[in-house]
Amino acid sequence: GASLSPTQSIDILAALTGMMSCGYVVFKCRLSQRRALLATILSLVEAGLLFDAVFNLRWRLHDLLAAEAGALNVYNQRSGPQVFVLALIATVAAVAVALEVWHLRQRPGAALAVAGAVLSLACWAVEVISLHAVDALLYHQAHGVMRVSAIWIAGSLMTSFGILRDLKGKAS
């Protein structure tokens, strides 16, 4: 069978770590429906990222979009729309984090967890868009591991530490 690259292994481990941390909080939060709901949602996000990482779904989606662009004879004109979508992703991610930080201002751990999930989802979307200039930065390798792994690790750690910190907070 095909072996996993170090980058894919890190991606899988990061998503698994986030999912397990959130799952643990769901299990421990029987007395706090608000905390359990957030942990459940984040656990599902991490499970989706894990499933994506195991089966390379983002690259299948990327290849499908690239094939469609080729079929429409617009493959070589896609950089403008890609830049627009990347700017849109950055804007939506920044607004989502700002709104959640404000909404969860009494629960800094929860805010950190949501910000980590948003970072992971934005990274996923950036990889699907696959603008060559961004790819050159993300996929540069050091010791066989791509830079993008640092983003996956950061998102997972933010989600994991944040949701576990939220578990220690007051019941609400």
JSON list of C-alpha atoms in Angstrom, two decimals:
[
{"chain": "A", "resi": 1, "resn": "GLY", "atom": "CA", "xyz": [0.00, 0.00, 0.00]},
{"chain": "A", "resi": 2, "resn": "ALA", "atom": "CA", "xyz": [0.93, 3.63, -0.33]},
{"chain": "A", "resi": 3, "resn": "SER", "atom": "CA", "xyz": [2.89, 5.11, 2.54]},
{"chain": "A", "resi": 4, "resn": "LEU", "atom": "CA", "xyz": [2.12, 8.43, 4.13]},
{"chain": "A", "resi": 5, "resn": "SER", "atom": "CA", "xyz": [4.41, 11.41, 3.67]},
{"chain": "A", "resi": 6, "resn": "PRO", "atom": "CA", "xyz": [5.72, 13.08, 6.82]},
{"chain": "A", "resi": 7, "resn": "THR", "atom": "CA", "xyz": [3.49, 16.07, 6.06]},
{"chain": "A", "resi": 8, "resn": "GLN", "atom": "CA", "xyz": [0.36, 13.91, 5.69]},
{"chain": "A", "resi": 9, "resn": "SER", "atom": "CA", "xyz": [1.26, 12.04, 8.87]},
{"chain": "A", "resi": 10, "resn": "ILE", "atom": "CA", "xyz": [1.54, 15.33, 10.77]},
{"chain": "A", "resi": 11, "resn": "ASP", "atom": "CA", "xyz": [-1.75, 16.52, 9.28]},
{"chain": "A", "resi": 12, "resn": "ILE", "atom": "CA", "xyz": [-3.48, 13.31, 10.41]},
{"chain": "A", "resi": 13, "resn": "LEU", "atom": "CA", "xyz": [-1.93, 13.45, 13.88]},
{"chain": "A", "resi": 14, "resn": "ALA", "atom": "CA", "xyz": [-2.90, 17.12, 14.29]},
{"chain": "A", "resi": 15, "resn": "ALA", "atom": "CA", "xyz": [-6.53, 16.49, 13.34]},
{"chain": "A", "resi": 16, "resn": "LEU", "atom": "CA", "xyz": [-6.66, 13.37, 15.51]},
{"chain": "A", "resi": 17, "resn": "THR", "atom": "CA", "xyz": [-5.27, 15.33, 18.47]},
{"chain": "A", "resi": 18, "resn": "GLY", "atom": "CA", "xyz": [-7.87, 18.08, 18.04]},
{"chain": "A", "resi": 19, "resn": "MET", "atom": "CA", "xyz": [-10.69, 15.56, 17.65]},
{"chain": "A", "resi": 20, "resn": "MET", "atom": "CA", "xyz": [-9.62, 13.57, 20.71]},
{"chain": "A", "resi": 21, "resn": "SER", "atom": "CA", "xyz": [-9.25, 16.70, 22.88]},
{"chain": "A", "resi": 22, "resn": "CYS", "atom": "CA", "xyz": [-12.70, 17.89, 21.89]},
{"chain": "A", "resi": 23, "resn": "GLY", "atom": "CA", "xyz": [-14.16, 14.41, 22.36]},
{"chain": "A", "resi": 24, "resn": "TYR", "atom": "CA", "xyz": [-12.68, 14.25, 25.85]},
{"chain": "A", "resi": 25, "resn": "VAL", "atom": "CA", "xyz": [-14.33, 17.57, 26.70]},
{"chain": "A", "resi": 26, "resn": "VAL", "atom": "CA", "xyz": [-17.68, 16.34, 25.34]},
{"chain": "A", "resi": 27, "resn": "PHE", "atom": "CA", "xyz": [-17.38, 13.30, 27.60]},
{"chain": "A", "resi": 28, "resn": "LYS", "atom": "CA", "xyz": [-16.44, 15.41, 30.65]},
{"chain": "A", "resi": 29, "resn": "CYS", "atom": "CA", "xyz": [-19.03, 18.18, 30.09]},
{"chain": "A", "resi": 30, "resn": "ARG", "atom": "CA", "xyz": [-22.21, 16.42, 31.03]},
{"chain": "A", "resi": 31, "resn": "LEU", "atom": "CA", "xyz": [-23.12, 19.32, 33.37]},
{"chain": "A", "resi": 32, "resn": "SER", "atom": "CA", "xyz": [-22.51, 22.12, 30.87]},
{"chain": "A", "resi": 33, "resn": "GLN", "atom": "CA", "xyz": [-24.53, 21.95, 27.68]},
{"chain": "A", "resi": 34, "resn": "ARG", "atom": "CA", "xyz": [-22.88, 25.08, 26.25]},
{"chain": "A", "resi": 35, "resn": "ARG", "atom": "CA", "xyz": [-19.38, 23.67, 26.68]},
{"chain": "A", "resi": 36, "resn": "ALA", "atom": "CA", "xyz": [-20.45, 20.25, 25.40]},
{"chain": "A", "resi": 37, "resn": "LEU", "atom": "CA", "xyz": [-22.09, 21.79, 22.31]},
{"chain": "A", "resi": 38, "resn": "LEU", "atom": "CA", "xyz": [-18.98, 23.77, 21.38]},
{"chain": "A", "resi": 39, "resn": "ALA", "atom": "CA", "xyz": [-16.75, 20.75, 21.99]},
{"chain": "A", "resi": 40, "resn": "THR", "atom": "CA", "xyz": [-19.08, 18.58, 19.87]},
{"chain": "A", "resi": 41, "resn": "ILE", "atom": "CA", "xyz": [-19.02, 21.04, 16.98]},
{"chain": "A", "resi": 42, "resn": "LEU", "atom": "CA", "xyz": [-15.24, 21.36, 17.14]},
{"chain": "A", "resi": 43, "resn": "SER", "atom": "CA", "xyz": [-14.88, 17.58, 17.41]},
{"chain": "A", "resi": 44, "resn": "LEU", "atom": "CA", "xyz": [-16.91, 17.21, 14.21]},
{"chain": "A", "resi": 45, "resn": "VAL", "atom": "CA", "xyz": [-14.76, 19.83, 12.46]},
{"chain": "A", "resi": 46, "resn": "GLU", "atom": "CA", "xyz": [-11.61, 17.98, 13.52]},
{"chain": "A", "resi": 47, "resn": "ALA", "atom": "CA", "xyz": [-13.13, 14.64, 12.47]},
{"chain": "A", "resi": 48, "resn": "GLY", "atom": "CA", "xyz": [-13.85, 16.12, 9.05]},
{"chain": "A", "resi": 49, "resn": "LEU", "atom": "CA", "xyz": [-10.27, 17.39, 8.80]},
{"chain": "A", "resi": 50, "resn": "LEU", "atom": "CA", "xyz": [-9.01, 13.96, 9.86]},
{"chain": "A", "resi": 51, "resn": "PHE", "atom": "CA", "xyz": [-11.15, 12.21, 7.23]},
{"chain": "A", "resi": 52, "resn": "ASP", "atom": "CA", "xyz": [-9.92, 14.73, 4.66]},
{"chain": "A", "resi": 53, "resn": "ALA", "atom": "CA", "xyz": [-6.27, 14.16, 5.62]},
{"chain": "A", "resi": 54, "resn": "VAL", "atom": "CA", "xyz": [-6.53, 10.36, 5.51]},
{"chain": "A", "resi": 55, "resn": "PHE", "atom": "CA", "xyz": [-8.19, 10.29, 2.08]},
{"chain": "A", "resi": 56, "resn": "ASN", "atom": "CA", "xyz": [-6.54, 13.41, 0.55]},
{"chain": "A", "resi": 57, "resn": "LEU", "atom": "CA", "xyz": [-9.96, 14.85, -0.18]},
{"chain": "A", "resi": 58, "resn": "ARG", "atom": "CA", "xyz": [-8.73, 18.45, -0.50]},
{"chain": "A", "resi": 59, "resn": "TRP", "atom": "CA", "xyz": [-6.45, 17.37, -3.32]},
{"chain": "A", "resi": 60, "resn": "ARG", "atom": "CA", "xyz": [-9.21, 15.43, -5.02]},
{"chain": "A", "resi": 61, "resn": "LEU", "atom": "CA", "xyz": [-11.37, 18.57, -4.85]},
{"chain": "A", "resi": 62, "resn": "HIS", "atom": "CA", "xyz": [-8.44, 20.66, -6.12]},
{"chain": "A", "resi": 63, "resn": "ASP", "atom": "CA", "xyz": [-7.91, 18.25, -9.03]},
{"chain": "A", "resi": 64, "resn": "LEU", "atom": "CA", "xyz": [-11.62, 18.32, -9.85]},
{"chain": "A", "resi": 65, "resn": "LEU", "atom": "CA", "xyz": [-11.62, 22.14, -9.91]},
{"chain": "A", "resi": 66, "resn": "ALA", "atom": "CA", "xyz": [-8.45, 22.21, -12.01]},
{"chain": "A", "resi": 67, "resn": "ALA", "atom": "CA", "xyz": [-9.94, 19.72, -14.49]},
{"chain": "A", "resi": 68, "resn": "GLU", "atom": "CA", "xyz": [-13.10, 21.83, -14.74]},
{"chain": "A", "resi": 69, "resn": "ALA", "atom": "CA", "xyz": [-11.01, 24.96, -15.38]},
{"chain": "A", "resi": 70, "resn": "GLY", "atom": "CA", "xyz": [-9.10, 23.05, -18.06]},
{"chain": "A", "resi": 71, "resn": "ALA", "atom": "CA", "xyz": [-12.33, 21.86, -19.68]},
{"chain": "A", "resi": 72, "resn": "LEU", "atom": "CA", "xyz": [-13.57, 25.47, -19.79]},
{"chain": "A", "resi": 73, "resn": "ASN", "atom": "CA", "xyz": [-10.22, 26.62, -21.23]},
{"chain": "A", "resi": 74, "resn": "VAL", "atom": "CA", "xyz": [-9.70, 29.03, -18.30]},
{"chain": "A", "resi": 75, "resn": "TYR", "atom": "CA", "xyz": [-7.01, 27.11, -16.41]},
{"chain": "A", "resi": 76, "resn": "ASN", "atom": "CA", "xyz": [-4.31, 29.67, -17.28]},
{"chain": "A", "resi": 77, "resn": "GLN", "atom": "CA", "xyz": [-6.57, 32.59, -16.31]},
{"chain": "A", "resi": 78, "resn": "ARG", "atom": "CA", "xyz": [-7.40, 31.31, -12.83]},
{"chain": "A", "resi": 79, "resn": "SER", "atom": "CA", "xyz": [-4.86, 33.31, -10.77]},
{"chain": "A", "resi": 80, "resn": "GLY", "atom": "CA", "xyz": [-7.08, 36.42, -10.57]},
{"chain": "A", "resi": 81, "resn": "PRO", "atom": "CA", "xyz": [-10.06, 34.50, -9.21]},
{"chain": "A", "resi": 82, "resn": "GLN", "atom": "CA", "xyz": [-7.75, 32.53, -6.91]},
{"chain": "A", "resi": 83, "resn": "VAL", "atom": "CA", "xyz": [-6.35, 35.73, -5.39]},
{"chain": "A", "resi": 84, "resn": "PHE", "atom": "CA", "xyz": [-9.90, 37.03, -4.91]},
{"chain": "A", "resi": 85, "resn": "VAL", "atom": "CA", "xyz": [-11.02, 33.80, -3.18]},
{"chain": "A", "resi": 86, "resn": "LEU", "atom": "CA", "xyz": [-7.91, 33.77, -0.98]},
{"chain": "A", "resi": 87, "resn": "ALA", "atom": "CA", "xyz": [-8.63, 37.37, 0.08]},
{"chain": "A", "resi": 88, "resn": "LEU", "atom": "CA", "xyz": [-12.23, 36.36, 0.78]},
{"chain": "A", "resi": 89, "resn": "ILE", "atom": "CA", "xyz": [-11.07, 33.39, 2.87]},
{"chain": "A", "resi": 90, "resn": "ALA", "atom": "CA", "xyz": [-8.73, 35.63, 4.89]},
{"chain": "A", "resi": 91, "resn": "THR", "atom": "CA", "xyz": [-11.49, 38.18, 5.44]},
{"chain": "A", "resi": 92, "resn": "VAL", "atom": "CA", "xyz": [-14.10, 35.61, 6.46]},
{"chain": "A", "resi": 93, "resn": "ALA", "atom": "CA", "xyz": [-11.61, 33.90, 8.80]},
{"chain": "A", "resi": 94, "resn": "ALA", "atom": "CA", "xyz": [-10.60, 37.20, 10.42]},
{"chain": "A", "resi": 95, "resn": "VAL", "atom": "CA", "xyz": [-14.22, 38.29, 10.89]},
{"chain": "A", "resi": 96, "resn": "ALA", "atom": "CA", "xyz": [-15.21, 34.86, 12.25]},
{"chain": "A", "resi": 97, "resn": "VAL", "atom": "CA", "xyz": [-12.39, 34.89, 14.78]},
{"chain": "A", "resi": 98, "resn": "ALA", "atom": "CA", "xyz": [-13.13, 38.50, 15.81]},
{"chain": "A", "resi": 99, "resn": "LEU", "atom": "CA", "xyz": [-16.83, 37.73, 16.31]},
{"chain": "A", "resi": 100, "resn": "GLU", "atom": "CA", "xyz": [-16.13, 34.56, 18.27]},
{"chain": "A", "resi": 101, "resn": "VAL", "atom": "CA", "xyz": [-13.51, 36.24, 20.45]},
{"chain": "A", "resi": 102, "resn": "TRP", "atom": "CA", "xyz": [-16.07, 38.95, 21.27]},
{"chain": "A", "resi": 103, "resn": "HIS", "atom": "CA", "xyz": [-18.91, 36.44, 21.74]},
{"chain": "A", "resi": 104, "resn": "LEU", "atom": "CA", "xyz": [-16.74, 34.18, 23.92]},
{"chain": "A", "resi": 105, "resn": "ARG", "atom": "CA", "xyz": [-14.91, 36.99, 25.77]},
{"chain": "A", "resi": 106, "resn": "GLN", "atom": "CA", "xyz": [-15.82, 35.40, 29.11]},
{"chain": "A", "resi": 107, "resn": "ARG", "atom": "CA", "xyz": [-14.43, 32.06, 27.93]},
{"chain": "A", "resi": 108, "resn": "PRO", "atom": "CA", "xyz": [-10.91, 32.68, 26.55]},
{"chain": "A", "resi": 109, "resn": "GLY", "atom": "CA", "xyz": [-10.23, 28.97, 26.16]},
{"chain": "A", "resi": 110, "resn": "ALA", "atom": "CA", "xyz": [-13.30, 28.55, 23.99]},
{"chain": "A", "resi": 111, "resn": "ALA", "atom": "CA", "xyz": [-12.28, 31.57, 21.91]},
{"chain": "A", "resi": 112, "resn": "LEU", "atom": "CA", "xyz": [-8.81, 30.06, 21.39]},
{"chain": "A", "resi": 113, "resn": "ALA", "atom": "CA", "xyz": [-10.35, 26.71, 20.41]},
{"chain": "A", "resi": 114, "resn": "VAL", "atom": "CA", "xyz": [-12.62, 28.33, 17.83]},
{"chain": "A", "resi": 115, "resn": "ALA", "atom": "CA", "xyz": [-9.74, 30.41, 16.45]},
{"chain": "A", "resi": 116, "resn": "GLY", "atom": "CA", "xyz": [-7.72, 27.21, 16.02]},
{"chain": "A", "resi": 117, "resn": "ALA", "atom": "CA", "xyz": [-10.55, 25.53, 14.14]},
{"chain": "A", "resi": 118, "resn": "VAL", "atom": "CA", "xyz": [-10.97, 28.59, 11.91]},
{"chain": "A", "resi": 119, "resn": "LEU", "atom": "CA", "xyz": [-7.22, 28.58, 11.20]},
{"chain": "A", "resi": 120, "resn": "SER", "atom": "CA", "xyz": [-7.40, 24.90, 10.24]},
{"chain": "A", "resi": 121, "resn": "LEU", "atom": "CA", "xyz": [-10.44, 25.39, 8.01]},
{"chain": "A", "resi": 122, "resn": "ALA", "atom": "CA", "xyz": [-8.86, 28.43, 6.33]},
{"chain": "A", "resi": 123, "resn": "CYS", "atom": "CA", "xyz": [-5.68, 26.44, 5.72]},
{"chain": "A", "resi": 124, "resn": "TRP", "atom": "CA", "xyz": [-7.76, 23.65, 4.18]},
{"chain": "A", "resi": 125, "resn": "ALA", "atom": "CA", "xyz": [-9.45, 26.14, 1.85]},
{"chain": "A", "resi": 126, "resn": "VAL", "atom": "CA", "xyz": [-6.13, 27.74, 0.90]},
{"chain": "A", "resi": 127, "resn": "GLU", "atom": "CA", "xyz": [-4.79, 24.32, -0.04]},
{"chain": "A", "resi": 128, "resn": "VAL", "atom": "CA", "xyz": [-7.82, 23.62, -2.22]},
{"chain": "A", "resi": 129, "resn": "ILE", "atom": "CA", "xyz": [-7.41, 26.97, -4.00]},
{"chain": "A", "resi": 130, "resn": "SER", "atom": "CA", "xyz": [-3.71, 26.19, -4.58]},
{"chain": "A", "resi": 131, "resn": "LEU", "atom": "CA", "xyz": [-2.35, 29.48, -5.91]},
{"chain": "A", "resi": 132, "resn": "HIS", "atom": "CA", "xyz": [1.18, 28.75, -7.13]},
{"chain": "A", "resi": 133, "resn": "ALA", "atom": "CA", "xyz": [2.83, 31.59, -5.18]},
{"chain": "A", "resi": 134, "resn": "VAL", "atom": "CA", "xyz": [1.16, 30.51, -1.92]},
{"chain": "A", "resi": 135, "resn": "ASP", "atom": "CA", "xyz": [1.93, 26.86, -2.61]},
{"chain": "A", "resi": 136, "resn": "ALA", "atom": "CA", "xyz": [5.62, 27.73, -3.02]},
{"chain": "A", "resi": 137, "resn": "LEU", "atom": "CA", "xyz": [5.59, 29.08, 0.55]},
{"chain": "A", "resi": 138, "resn": "LEU", "atom": "CA", "xyz": [3.42, 26.39, 2.12]},
{"chain": "A", "resi": 139, "resn": "TYR", "atom": "CA", "xyz": [5.07, 23.40, 0.49]},
{"chain": "A", "resi": 140, "resn": "HIS", "atom": "CA", "xyz": [8.71, 24.33, 0.94]},
{"chain": "A", "resi": 141, "resn": "GLN", "atom": "CA", "xyz": [10.33, 21.39, 2.72]},
{"chain": "A", "resi": 142, "resn": "ALA", "atom": "CA", "xyz": [12.69, 21.29, 5.66]},
{"chain": "A", "resi": 143, "resn": "HIS", "atom": "CA", "xyz": [13.89, 17.83, 6.69]},
{"chain": "A", "resi": 144, "resn": "GLY", "atom": "CA", "xyz": [11.17, 16.23, 4.54]},
{"chain": "A", "resi": 145, "resn": "VAL", "atom": "CA", "xyz": [8.30, 18.15, 6.17]},
{"chain": "A", "resi": 146, "resn": "MET", "atom": "CA", "xyz": [6.43, 20.96, 4.46]},
{"chain": "A", "resi": 147, "resn": "ARG", "atom": "CA", "xyz": [5.87, 24.34, 6.13]},
{"chain": "A", "resi": 148, "resn": "VAL", "atom": "CA", "xyz": [2.11, 23.85, 5.94]},
{"chain": "A", "resi": 149, "resn": "SER", "atom": "CA", "xyz": [2.54, 21.28, 8.74]},
{"chain": "A", "resi": 150, "resn": "ALA", "atom": "CA", "xyz": [3.25, 24.13, 11.15]},
{"chain": "A", "resi": 151, "resn": "ILE", "atom": "CA", "xyz": [-0.17, 25.59, 10.38]},
{"chain": "A", "resi": 152, "resn": "TRP", "atom": "CA", "xyz": [-1.87, 22.24, 10.95]},
{"chain": "A", "resi": 153, "resn": "ILE", "atom": "CA", "xyz": [-0.01, 21.83, 14.24]},
{"chain": "A", "resi": 154, "resn": "ALA", "atom": "CA", "xyz": [-0.83, 25.39, 15.35]},
{"chain": "A", "resi": 155, "resn": "GLY", "atom": "CA", "xyz": [-4.54, 25.01, 14.56]},
{"chain": "A", "resi": 156, "resn": "SER", "atom": "CA", "xyz": [-4.71, 21.68, 16.38]},
{"chain": "A", "resi": 157, "resn": "LEU", "atom": "CA", "xyz": [-2.85, 22.95, 19.43]},
{"chain": "A", "resi": 158, "resn": "MET", "atom": "CA", "xyz": [-5.01, 26.07, 19.61]},
{"chain": "A", "resi": 159, "resn": "THR", "atom": "CA", "xyz": [-8.17, 23.96, 19.41]},
{"chain": "A", "resi": 160, "resn": "SER", "atom": "CA", "xyz": [-6.89, 21.34, 21.87]},
{"chain": "A", "resi": 161, "resn": "PHE", "atom": "CA", "xyz": [-5.46, 23.69, 24.49]},
{"chain": "A", "resi": 162, "resn": "GLY", "atom": "CA", "xyz": [-8.38, 26.07, 24.13]},
{"chain": "A", "resi": 163, "resn": "ILE", "atom": "CA", "xyz": [-11.11, 23.46, 24.56]},
{"chain": "A", "resi": 164, "resn": "LEU", "atom": "CA", "xyz": [-9.26, 21.85, 27.49]},
{"chain": "A", "resi": 165, "resn": "ARG", "atom": "CA", "xyz": [-8.82, 25.26, 29.12]},
{"chain": "A", "resi": 166, "resn": "ASP", "atom": "CA", "xyz": [-12.53, 25.93, 28.60]},
{"chain": "A", "resi": 167, "resn": "LEU", "atom": "CA", "xyz": [-13.28, 22.66, 30.42]},
{"chain": "A", "resi": 168, "resn": "LYS", "atom": "CA", "xyz": [-11.52, 24.10, 33.49]},
{"chain": "A", "resi": 169, "resn": "GLY", "atom": "CA", "xyz": [-13.74, 27.21, 33.39]},
{"chain": "A", "resi": 170, "resn": "LYS", "atom": "CA", "xyz": [-16.85, 27.87, 35.43]},
{"chain": "A", "resi": 171, "resn": "ALA", "atom": "CA", "xyz": [-19.92, 25.81, 34.47]},
{"chain": "A", "resi": 172, "resn": "SER", "atom": "CA", "xyz": [-22.36, 27.71, 32.29]}
]
